[in-house]
Amino acid sequence: MSSQTAPPPAGRPRHWWRELLLVVLVYAAYDGSRLVVSGDLTEALRNGHALLSAENLLHLAPEHWLNGAFTRHSWLAVPADFAYATLHYLVTPLILVWLWRRHRDRYRHARTWLAISTVLGLIGFTTMPTAPPRLLESSYGFTDSMQQHAAVGWWGGEASAPKGLGHLTNQFAAMPSLHVGWALWCGLMLWFFARHRLLRIAGLLYPVLIAVVVMGTANHYLLDAVAGCAVMGLGALLAAPALHLTDRTRRRSTVVAARVPAQSRGEQSRVPAP
């Protein structure tokens, strides 16, 4: 077989438009599930109370002092609000494009890892609707940072959705935090594959920054962030077996598809000439 007709190496994605379609589907599933599964307020509050109680029992509840600092200092809160509303939807696709262009041999495993982890996160949203700290009763002392500074951003007073669209957002999709999970994935991609030292350091700092942002803005609990990291870890474990299963299924279907025409030609050759 000539080099011009040889297929791409096994495991390397062939068409950018297929990958774009897959990424769009993952994003649509992520946002769509948040819209469809709204959850019950009573149940969501109960789950939020339980998470906060567990953190207090473990003496691990940084949300209060982080949110207090953000509430007192707008120079902390406003950049954090923009980071929460923006980076989640910009950095992740940029990392995917970078992997596609610069590390094609790593791309397929990385995007499968991200997709599986996202699906696991969606399962968490649907099975455990959780009210974030900003939606708890006022007696808990949390301030909705994004509502406080809505006038300077494009988000409205309800959730981080664009103004006028807050009612379309599932505000109980807090457990696990895919903001933190996706940030961890992005950070690991930079740490493992970036060549420049500053980019690798940025990869280490990015998930930490996002974890501080989601807690300081009262959008997530610490345990949400921990669960987001755990989901990414489980996705990493499942990515290779999922790809192996996909490749094996594809090879079998290719063999079957190749046998059918061969059998048809064989049967035709046995038909006696008139």
PDB file of C-alpha atoms in Angstrom:
ATOM      1  CA  MET A   1       0.000   0.000   0.000  1.00  0.00           C
ATOM      2  CA  SER A   2       1.442   3.366  -0.955  1.00  0.00           C
ATOM      3  CA  SER A   3       2.043   6.129   1.550  1.00  0.00           C
ATOM      4  CA  GLN A   4      -0.666   8.185  -0.148  1.00  0.00           C
ATOM      5  CA  THR A   5      -3.363   5.570   0.413  1.00  0.00           C
ATOM      6  CA  ALA A   6      -2.227   4.271   3.799  1.00  0.00           C
ATOM      7  CA  PRO A   7      -4.734   4.953   6.617  1.00  0.00           C
ATOM      8  CA  PRO A   8      -3.792   7.195   9.529  1.00  0.00           C
ATOM      9  CA  PRO A   9      -2.086   5.495  12.482  1.00  0.00           C
ATOM     10  CA  ALA A  10      -4.486   3.558  14.711  1.00  0.00           C
ATOM     11  CA  GLY A  11      -5.909   5.573  17.551  1.00  0.00           C
ATOM     12  CA  ARG A  12      -5.360   8.972  15.866  1.00  0.00           C
ATOM     13  CA  PRO A  13      -8.513  10.982  15.115  1.00  0.00           C
ATOM     14  CA  ARG A  14      -8.852  11.567  11.368  1.00  0.00           C
ATOM     15  CA  HIS A  15     -11.353  14.366  10.880  1.00  0.00           C
ATOM     16  CA  TRP A  16     -11.473  17.610  12.839  1.00  0.00           C
ATOM     17  CA  TRP A  17     -15.174  18.107  12.113  1.00  0.00           C
ATOM     18  CA  ARG A  18     -16.042  14.827  13.833  1.00  0.00           C
ATOM     19  CA  GLU A  19     -14.136  15.922  16.902  1.00  0.00           C
ATOM     20  CA  LEU A  20     -15.841  19.306  16.825  1.00  0.00           C
ATOM     21  CA  LEU A  21     -19.218  17.581  16.656  1.00  0.00           C
ATOM     22  CA  LEU A  22     -18.301  15.375  19.617  1.00  0.00           C
ATOM     23  CA  VAL A  23     -17.201  18.361  21.700  1.00  0.00           C
ATOM     24  CA  VAL A  24     -20.410  20.222  20.832  1.00  0.00           C
ATOM     25  CA  LEU A  25     -22.456  17.180  21.863  1.00  0.00           C
ATOM     26  CA  VAL A  26     -20.629  16.975  25.208  1.00  0.00           C
ATOM     27  CA  TYR A  27     -21.262  20.669  25.857  1.00  0.00           C
ATOM     28  CA  ALA A  28     -24.910  20.292  24.812  1.00  0.00           C
ATOM     29  CA  ALA A  29     -25.350  17.323  27.150  1.00  0.00           C
ATOM     30  CA  TYR A  30     -23.718  19.286  29.959  1.00  0.00           C
ATOM     31  CA  ASP A  31     -25.896  22.360  29.562  1.00  0.00           C
ATOM     32  CA  GLY A  32     -28.984  20.400  28.517  1.00  0.00           C
ATOM     33  CA  SER A  33     -28.967  18.229  31.610  1.00  0.00           C
ATOM     34  CA  ARG A  34     -28.613  21.314  33.777  1.00  0.00           C
ATOM     35  CA  LEU A  35     -31.746  22.704  32.153  1.00  0.00           C
ATOM     36  CA  VAL A  36     -33.835  19.545  32.158  1.00  0.00           C
ATOM     37  CA  VAL A  37     -33.056  18.251  35.646  1.00  0.00           C
ATOM     38  CA  SER A  38     -33.904  21.085  37.987  1.00  0.00           C
ATOM     39  CA  GLY A  39     -34.336  19.112  41.174  1.00  0.00           C
ATOM     40  CA  ASP A  40     -36.515  19.790  44.198  1.00  0.00           C
ATOM     41  CA  LEU A  41     -35.709  22.810  46.364  1.00  0.00           C
ATOM     42  CA  THR A  42     -36.285  20.963  49.628  1.00  0.00           C
ATOM     43  CA  GLU A  43     -34.054  18.078  48.598  1.00  0.00           C
ATOM     44  CA  ALA A  44     -31.398  20.428  47.225  1.00  0.00           C
ATOM     45  CA  LEU A  45     -31.310  22.423  50.458  1.00  0.00           C
ATOM     46  CA  ARG A  46     -31.141  19.242  52.512  1.00  0.00           C
ATOM     47  CA  ASN A  47     -28.158  18.030  50.498  1.00  0.00           C
ATOM     48  CA  GLY A  48     -26.464  21.408  50.818  1.00  0.00           C
ATOM     49  CA  HIS A  49     -26.960  21.383  54.590  1.00  0.00           C
ATOM     50  CA  ALA A  50     -25.539  17.853  54.767  1.00  0.00           C
ATOM     51  CA  LEU A  51     -22.395  18.791  52.850  1.00  0.00           C
ATOM     52  CA  LEU A  52     -21.772  21.835  55.003  1.00  0.00           C
ATOM     53  CA  SER A  53     -22.365  19.825  58.185  1.00  0.00           C
ATOM     54  CA  ALA A  54     -19.881  17.185  57.031  1.00  0.00           C
ATOM     55  CA  GLU A  55     -17.278  19.858  56.333  1.00  0.00           C
ATOM     56  CA  ASN A  56     -17.814  21.476  59.724  1.00  0.00           C
ATOM     57  CA  LEU A  57     -17.482  18.077  61.363  1.00  0.00           C
ATOM     58  CA  LEU A  58     -14.129  17.648  59.621  1.00  0.00           C
ATOM     59  CA  HIS A  59     -13.138  21.240  60.420  1.00  0.00           C
ATOM     60  CA  LEU A  60     -12.804  21.867  56.678  1.00  0.00           C
ATOM     61  CA  ALA A  61     -15.113  24.677  55.620  1.00  0.00           C
ATOM     62  CA  PRO A  62     -13.115  27.388  53.809  1.00  0.00           C
ATOM     63  CA  GLU A  63     -16.205  28.632  51.966  1.00  0.00           C
ATOM     64  CA  HIS A  64     -17.173  31.021  54.769  1.00  0.00           C
ATOM     65  CA  TRP A  65     -13.947  32.968  55.054  1.00  0.00           C
ATOM     66  CA  LEU A  66     -13.315  32.931  51.306  1.00  0.00           C
ATOM     67  CA  ASN A  67     -16.799  34.235  50.606  1.00  0.00           C
ATOM     68  CA  GLY A  68     -16.395  36.795  53.374  1.00  0.00           C
ATOM     69  CA  ALA A  69     -13.164  38.059  51.810  1.00  0.00           C
ATOM     70  CA  PHE A  70     -14.789  38.286  48.390  1.00  0.00           C
ATOM     71  CA  THR A  71     -17.796  40.099  49.843  1.00  0.00           C
ATOM     72  CA  ARG A  72     -15.638  42.699  51.583  1.00  0.00           C
ATOM     73  CA  HIS A  73     -13.230  43.289  48.699  1.00  0.00           C
ATOM     74  CA  SER A  74     -14.662  43.888  45.246  1.00  0.00           C
ATOM     75  CA  TRP A  75     -11.158  43.814  43.735  1.00  0.00           C
ATOM     76  CA  LEU A  76     -11.180  40.109  44.592  1.00  0.00           C
ATOM     77  CA  ALA A  77     -14.810  39.398  43.814  1.00  0.00           C
ATOM     78  CA  VAL A  78     -15.203  41.013  40.385  1.00  0.00           C
ATOM     79  CA  PRO A  79     -12.265  39.204  38.695  1.00  0.00           C
ATOM     80  CA  ALA A  80     -13.428  35.980  40.343  1.00  0.00           C
ATOM     81  CA  ASP A  81     -16.951  36.494  39.014  1.00  0.00           C
ATOM     82  CA  PHE A  82     -15.620  36.977  35.490  1.00  0.00           C
ATOM     83  CA  ALA A  83     -13.396  33.927  35.896  1.00  0.00           C
ATOM     84  CA  TYR A  84     -16.324  31.786  37.027  1.00  0.00           C
ATOM     85  CA  ALA A  85     -18.566  32.917  34.177  1.00  0.00           C
ATOM     86  CA  THR A  86     -15.901  32.726  31.455  1.00  0.00           C
ATOM     87  CA  LEU A  87     -12.904  30.435  31.901  1.00  0.00           C
ATOM     88  CA  HIS A  88     -14.944  27.251  32.221  1.00  0.00           C
ATOM     89  CA  TYR A  89     -16.207  27.699  28.655  1.00  0.00           C
ATOM     90  CA  LEU A  90     -13.036  29.110  27.081  1.00  0.00           C
ATOM     91  CA  VAL A  91     -10.014  27.333  28.503  1.00  0.00           C
ATOM     92  CA  THR A  92     -11.308  23.783  28.051  1.00  0.00           C
ATOM     93  CA  PRO A  93     -12.016  24.050  24.288  1.00  0.00           C
ATOM     94  CA  LEU A  94      -8.734  25.915  23.799  1.00  0.00           C
ATOM     95  CA  ILE A  95      -6.869  23.037  25.445  1.00  0.00           C
ATOM     96  CA  LEU A  96      -8.700  20.579  23.192  1.00  0.00           C
ATOM     97  CA  VAL A  97      -7.708  22.556  20.084  1.00  0.00           C
ATOM     98  CA  TRP A  98      -4.121  22.759  21.318  1.00  0.00           C
ATOM     99  CA  LEU A  99      -3.985  19.005  21.874  1.00  0.00           C
ATOM    100  CA  TRP A 100      -5.458  18.380  18.416  1.00  0.00           C
ATOM    101  CA  ARG A 101      -2.901  20.594  16.715  1.00  0.00           C
ATOM    102  CA  ARG A 102       0.217  19.885  18.764  1.00  0.00           C
ATOM    103  CA  HIS A 103      -0.298  16.499  20.420  1.00  0.00           C
ATOM    104  CA  ARG A 104      -2.599  14.564  18.100  1.00  0.00           C
ATOM    105  CA  ASP A 105      -1.416  11.211  19.434  1.00  0.00           C
ATOM    106  CA  ARG A 106      -2.538  12.244  22.946  1.00  0.00           C
ATOM    107  CA  TYR A 107      -5.775  13.888  21.920  1.00  0.00           C
ATOM    108  CA  ARG A 108      -8.060  10.868  21.647  1.00  0.00           C
ATOM    109  CA  HIS A 109      -7.322   9.577  25.132  1.00  0.00           C
ATOM    110  CA  ALA A 110      -7.545  13.080  26.616  1.00  0.00           C
ATOM    111  CA  ARG A 111     -10.919  13.920  25.075  1.00  0.00           C
ATOM    112  CA  THR A 112     -12.319  10.502  26.012  1.00  0.00           C
ATOM    113  CA  TRP A 113     -11.170  11.096  29.577  1.00  0.00           C
ATOM    114  CA  LEU A 114     -12.906  14.480  29.610  1.00  0.00           C
ATOM    115  CA  ALA A 115     -16.112  13.132  28.050  1.00  0.00           C
ATOM    116  CA  ILE A 116     -16.432  10.200  30.459  1.00  0.00           C
ATOM    117  CA  SER A 117     -15.781  12.434  33.457  1.00  0.00           C
ATOM    118  CA  THR A 118     -18.414  14.884  32.252  1.00  0.00           C
ATOM    119  CA  VAL A 119     -20.991  12.109  31.917  1.00  0.00           C
ATOM    120  CA  LEU A 120     -20.178  10.977  35.457  1.00  0.00           C
ATOM    121  CA  GLY A 121     -20.654  14.548  36.636  1.00  0.00           C
ATOM    122  CA  LEU A 122     -24.038  14.736  34.925  1.00  0.00           C
ATOM    123  CA  ILE A 123     -25.076  11.586  36.771  1.00  0.00           C
ATOM    124  CA  GLY A 124     -24.121  13.350  39.989  1.00  0.00           C
ATOM    125  CA  PHE A 125     -26.235  16.385  39.073  1.00  0.00           C
ATOM    126  CA  THR A 126     -29.290  14.244  38.425  1.00  0.00           C
ATOM    127  CA  THR A 127     -28.991  11.944  41.440  1.00  0.00           C
ATOM    128  CA  MET A 128     -27.930  14.521  44.017  1.00  0.00           C
ATOM    129  CA  PRO A 129     -29.376  17.985  43.348  1.00  0.00           C
ATOM    130  CA  THR A 130     -27.558  20.313  45.711  1.00  0.00           C
ATOM    131  CA  ALA A 131     -28.193  23.930  46.608  1.00  0.00           C
ATOM    132  CA  PRO A 132     -24.899  25.859  46.478  1.00  0.00           C
ATOM    133  CA  PRO A 133     -23.895  28.014  49.465  1.00  0.00           C
ATOM    134  CA  ARG A 134     -25.325  31.165  47.843  1.00  0.00           C
ATOM    135  CA  LEU A 135     -28.818  29.610  47.845  1.00  0.00           C
ATOM    136  CA  LEU A 136     -28.820  28.514  51.483  1.00  0.00           C
ATOM    137  CA  GLU A 137     -30.872  30.366  54.059  1.00  0.00           C
ATOM    138  CA  SER A 138     -29.506  33.772  55.087  1.00  0.00           C
ATOM    139  CA  SER A 139     -28.693  32.392  58.535  1.00  0.00           C
ATOM    140  CA  TYR A 140     -25.739  30.548  56.984  1.00  0.00           C
ATOM    141  CA  GLY A 141     -24.116  33.863  56.149  1.00  0.00           C
ATOM    142  CA  PHE A 142     -23.213  33.410  52.477  1.00  0.00           C
ATOM    143  CA  THR A 143     -23.361  36.208  49.917  1.00  0.00           C
ATOM    144  CA  ASP A 144     -23.991  35.605  46.231  1.00  0.00           C
ATOM    145  CA  SER A 145     -20.945  37.361  44.798  1.00  0.00           C
ATOM    146  CA  MET A 146     -22.170  37.267  41.212  1.00  0.00           C
ATOM    147  CA  GLN A 147     -25.512  38.753  42.187  1.00  0.00           C
ATOM    148  CA  GLN A 148     -23.715  41.413  44.197  1.00  0.00           C
ATOM    149  CA  HIS A 149     -21.698  42.501  41.148  1.00  0.00           C
ATOM    150  CA  ALA A 150     -24.165  41.671  38.367  1.00  0.00           C
ATOM    151  CA  ALA A 151     -24.159  45.296  37.204  1.00  0.00           C
ATOM    152  CA  VAL A 152     -20.547  45.034  35.993  1.00  0.00           C
ATOM    153  CA  GLY A 153     -20.912  41.711  34.166  1.00  0.00           C
ATOM    154  CA  TRP A 154     -23.084  40.097  31.524  1.00  0.00           C
ATOM    155  CA  TRP A 155     -24.642  37.674  34.009  1.00  0.00           C
ATOM    156  CA  GLY A 156     -27.919  38.376  35.740  1.00  0.00           C
ATOM    157  CA  GLY A 157     -28.844  38.458  39.382  1.00  0.00           C
ATOM    158  CA  GLU A 158     -29.838  34.781  39.313  1.00  0.00           C
ATOM    159  CA  ALA A 159     -27.128  32.194  38.648  1.00  0.00           C
ATOM    160  CA  SER A 160     -24.225  32.879  36.273  1.00  0.00           C
ATOM    161  CA  ALA A 161     -26.425  32.814  33.180  1.00  0.00           C
ATOM    162  CA  PRO A 162     -26.648  35.806  30.823  1.00  0.00           C
ATOM    163  CA  LYS A 163     -29.077  38.457  31.967  1.00  0.00           C
ATOM    164  CA  GLY A 164     -32.671  37.378  31.514  1.00  0.00           C
ATOM    165  CA  LEU A 165     -31.822  33.669  31.194  1.00  0.00           C
ATOM    166  CA  GLY A 166     -31.308  32.769  34.833  1.00  0.00           C
ATOM    167  CA  HIS A 167     -34.642  30.950  34.980  1.00  0.00           C
ATOM    168  CA  LEU A 168     -33.350  28.498  32.349  1.00  0.00           C
ATOM    169  CA  THR A 169     -30.401  27.376  34.464  1.00  0.00           C
ATOM    170  CA  ASN A 170     -30.417  24.479  36.910  1.00  0.00           C
ATOM    171  CA  GLN A 171     -28.978  26.138  39.975  1.00  0.00           C
ATOM    172  CA  PHE A 172     -28.796  22.833  41.854  1.00  0.00           C
ATOM    173  CA  ALA A 173     -26.081  21.335  39.601  1.00  0.00           C
ATOM    174  CA  ALA A 174     -23.395  21.801  42.221  1.00  0.00           C
ATOM    175  CA  MET A 175     -22.274  18.273  43.139  1.00  0.00           C
ATOM    176  CA  PRO A 176     -19.732  17.509  41.764  1.00  0.00           C
ATOM    177  CA  SER A 177     -18.086  20.729  40.634  1.00  0.00           C
ATOM    178  CA  LEU A 178     -17.237  20.297  36.963  1.00  0.00           C
ATOM    179  CA  HIS A 179     -15.749  23.778  37.070  1.00  0.00           C
ATOM    180  CA  VAL A 180     -13.026  22.293  39.258  1.00  0.00           C
ATOM    181  CA  GLY A 181     -13.009  18.952  37.442  1.00  0.00           C
ATOM    182  CA  TRP A 182     -12.510  20.482  34.008  1.00  0.00           C
ATOM    183  CA  ALA A 183      -9.914  22.879  35.427  1.00  0.00           C
ATOM    184  CA  LEU A 184      -7.992  19.921  36.843  1.00  0.00           C
ATOM    185  CA  TRP A 185      -8.083  18.208  33.441  1.00  0.00           C
ATOM    186  CA  CYS A 186      -6.837  21.381  31.727  1.00  0.00           C
ATOM    187  CA  GLY A 187      -4.095  21.790  34.289  1.00  0.00           C
ATOM    188  CA  LEU A 188      -2.906  18.215  33.877  1.00  0.00           C
ATOM    189  CA  MET A 189      -2.838  18.559  30.094  1.00  0.00           C
ATOM    190  CA  LEU A 190      -0.597  21.605  30.413  1.00  0.00           C
ATOM    191  CA  TRP A 191       1.598  19.960  33.028  1.00  0.00           C
ATOM    192  CA  PHE A 192       2.129  16.782  31.028  1.00  0.00           C
ATOM    193  CA  PHE A 193       2.396  18.136  27.494  1.00  0.00           C
ATOM    194  CA  ALA A 194       3.370  21.822  27.528  1.00  0.00           C
ATOM    195  CA  ARG A 195       6.999  22.495  26.686  1.00  0.00           C
ATOM    196  CA  HIS A 196       7.357  25.873  28.337  1.00  0.00           C
ATOM    197  CA  ARG A 197       7.938  25.952  32.056  1.00  0.00           C
ATOM    198  CA  LEU A 198       5.541  28.857  32.637  1.00  0.00           C
ATOM    199  CA  LEU A 199       2.705  26.971  30.961  1.00  0.00           C
ATOM    200  CA  ARG A 200       3.371  23.945  33.116  1.00  0.00           C
ATOM    201  CA  ILE A 201       3.328  26.082  36.247  1.00  0.00           C
ATOM    202  CA  ALA A 202       0.080  27.663  35.027  1.00  0.00           C
ATOM    203  CA  GLY A 203      -1.284  24.140  34.695  1.00  0.00           C
ATOM    204  CA  LEU A 204      -0.597  23.516  38.370  1.00  0.00           C
ATOM    205  CA  LEU A 205      -2.105  26.808  39.502  1.00  0.00           C
ATOM    206  CA  TYR A 206      -5.211  26.848  37.312  1.00  0.00           C
ATOM    207  CA  PRO A 207      -7.292  24.208  39.168  1.00  0.00           C
ATOM    208  CA  VAL A 208      -6.314  25.757  42.507  1.00  0.00           C
ATOM    209  CA  LEU A 209      -7.448  29.162  41.245  1.00  0.00           C
ATOM    210  CA  ILE A 210     -10.783  27.790  40.042  1.00  0.00           C
ATOM    211  CA  ALA A 211     -11.349  25.967  43.335  1.00  0.00           C
ATOM    212  CA  VAL A 212     -10.840  29.239  45.219  1.00  0.00           C
ATOM    213  CA  VAL A 213     -13.122  31.066  42.769  1.00  0.00           C
ATOM    214  CA  VAL A 214     -16.035  28.619  43.025  1.00  0.00           C
ATOM    215  CA  MET A 215     -15.935  28.678  46.822  1.00  0.00           C
ATOM    216  CA  GLY A 216     -15.303  32.405  47.176  1.00  0.00           C
ATOM    217  CA  THR A 217     -18.256  33.232  44.925  1.00  0.00           C
ATOM    218  CA  ALA A 218     -20.426  30.841  47.009  1.00  0.00           C
ATOM    219  CA  ASN A 219     -21.173  28.624  44.017  1.00  0.00           C
ATOM    220  CA  HIS A 220     -19.685  25.429  45.455  1.00  0.00           C
ATOM    221  CA  TYR A 221     -18.663  23.700  48.657  1.00  0.00           C
ATOM    222  CA  LEU A 222     -15.220  22.271  49.271  1.00  0.00           C
ATOM    223  CA  LEU A 223     -16.675  18.769  48.963  1.00  0.00           C
ATOM    224  CA  ASP A 224     -18.073  19.709  45.541  1.00  0.00           C
ATOM    225  CA  ALA A 225     -14.534  20.531  44.464  1.00  0.00           C
ATOM    226  CA  VAL A 226     -13.188  17.288  45.929  1.00  0.00           C
ATOM    227  CA  ALA A 227     -15.922  15.341  44.137  1.00  0.00           C
ATOM    228  CA  GLY A 228     -15.052  17.113  40.880  1.00  0.00           C
ATOM    229  CA  CYS A 229     -11.461  15.916  41.231  1.00  0.00           C
ATOM    230  CA  ALA A 230     -12.649  12.399  42.082  1.00  0.00           C
ATOM    231  CA  VAL A 231     -14.855  12.310  38.982  1.00  0.00           C
ATOM    232  CA  MET A 232     -11.870  13.274  36.841  1.00  0.00           C
ATOM    233  CA  GLY A 233      -9.811  10.542  38.490  1.00  0.00           C
ATOM    234  CA  LEU A 234     -12.460   7.935  37.753  1.00  0.00           C
ATOM    235  CA  GLY A 235     -12.730   9.203  34.188  1.00  0.00           C
ATOM    236  CA  ALA A 236      -8.976   8.779  33.792  1.00  0.00           C
ATOM    237  CA  LEU A 237      -9.248   5.146  34.920  1.00  0.00           C
ATOM    238  CA  LEU A 238     -12.111   4.410  32.521  1.00  0.00           C
ATOM    239  CA  ALA A 239     -10.737   6.175  29.438  1.00  0.00           C
ATOM    240  CA  ALA A 240      -8.294   3.473  28.315  1.00  0.00           C
ATOM    241  CA  PRO A 241     -10.763   0.557  28.733  1.00  0.00           C
ATOM    242  CA  ALA A 242     -13.429   2.579  26.907  1.00  0.00           C
ATOM    243  CA  LEU A 243     -11.077   3.225  23.990  1.00  0.00           C
ATOM    244  CA  HIS A 244     -10.021  -0.425  23.929  1.00  0.00           C
ATOM    245  CA  LEU A 245     -13.660  -1.521  23.767  1.00  0.00           C
ATOM    246  CA  THR A 246     -14.408   1.039  21.045  1.00  0.00           C
ATOM    247  CA  ASP A 247     -11.431  -0.062  18.939  1.00  0.00           C
ATOM    248  CA  ARG A 248     -12.272  -3.744  19.327  1.00  0.00           C
ATOM    249  CA  THR A 249     -15.892  -3.138  18.321  1.00  0.00           C
ATOM    250  CA  ARG A 250     -14.770  -1.083  15.338  1.00  0.00           C
ATOM    251  CA  ARG A 251     -12.337  -3.779  14.190  1.00  0.00           C
ATOM    252  CA  ARG A 252     -15.015  -6.452  14.434  1.00  0.00           C
ATOM    253  CA  SER A 253     -17.512  -4.388  12.461  1.00  0.00           C
ATOM    254  CA  THR A 254     -14.855  -3.715   9.819  1.00  0.00           C
ATOM    255  CA  VAL A 255     -14.087  -7.430   9.489  1.00  0.00           C
ATOM    256  CA  VAL A 256     -17.787  -8.295   9.204  1.00  0.00           C
ATOM    257  CA  ALA A 257     -18.320  -5.570   6.614  1.00  0.00           C
ATOM    258  CA  ALA A 258     -15.381  -6.886   4.594  1.00  0.00           C
ATOM    259  CA  ARG A 259     -16.616 -10.493   4.733  1.00  0.00           C
ATOM    260  CA  VAL A 260     -20.084  -9.756   3.361  1.00  0.00           C
ATOM    261  CA  PRO A 261     -18.941  -8.530  -0.087  1.00  0.00           C
ATOM    262  CA  ALA A 262     -16.384 -11.353  -0.264  1.00  0.00           C
ATOM    263  CA  GLN A 263     -19.074 -13.947   0.436  1.00  0.00           C
ATOM    264  CA  SER A 264     -21.355 -12.329  -2.136  1.00  0.00           C
ATOM    265  CA  ARG A 265     -18.634 -12.495  -4.765  1.00  0.00           C
ATOM    266  CA  GLY A 266     -17.973 -16.140  -3.906  1.00  0.00           C
ATOM    267  CA  GLU A 267     -21.633 -17.057  -4.287  1.00  0.00           C
ATOM    268  CA  GLN A 268     -21.831 -15.245  -7.596  1.00  0.00           C
ATOM    269  CA  SER A 269     -18.769 -17.109  -8.896  1.00  0.00           C
ATOM    270  CA  ARG A 270     -20.480 -20.442  -8.155  1.00  0.00           C
ATOM    271  CA  VAL A 271     -23.581 -19.586 -10.173  1.00  0.00           C
ATOM    272  CA  PRO A 272     -23.373 -21.567 -13.467  1.00  0.00           C
ATOM    273  CA  ALA A 273     -23.239 -19.520 -16.606  1.00  0.00           C
ATOM    274  CA  PRO A 274     -26.449 -19.677 -18.726  1.00  0.00           C
TER     275      PRO A 274
END
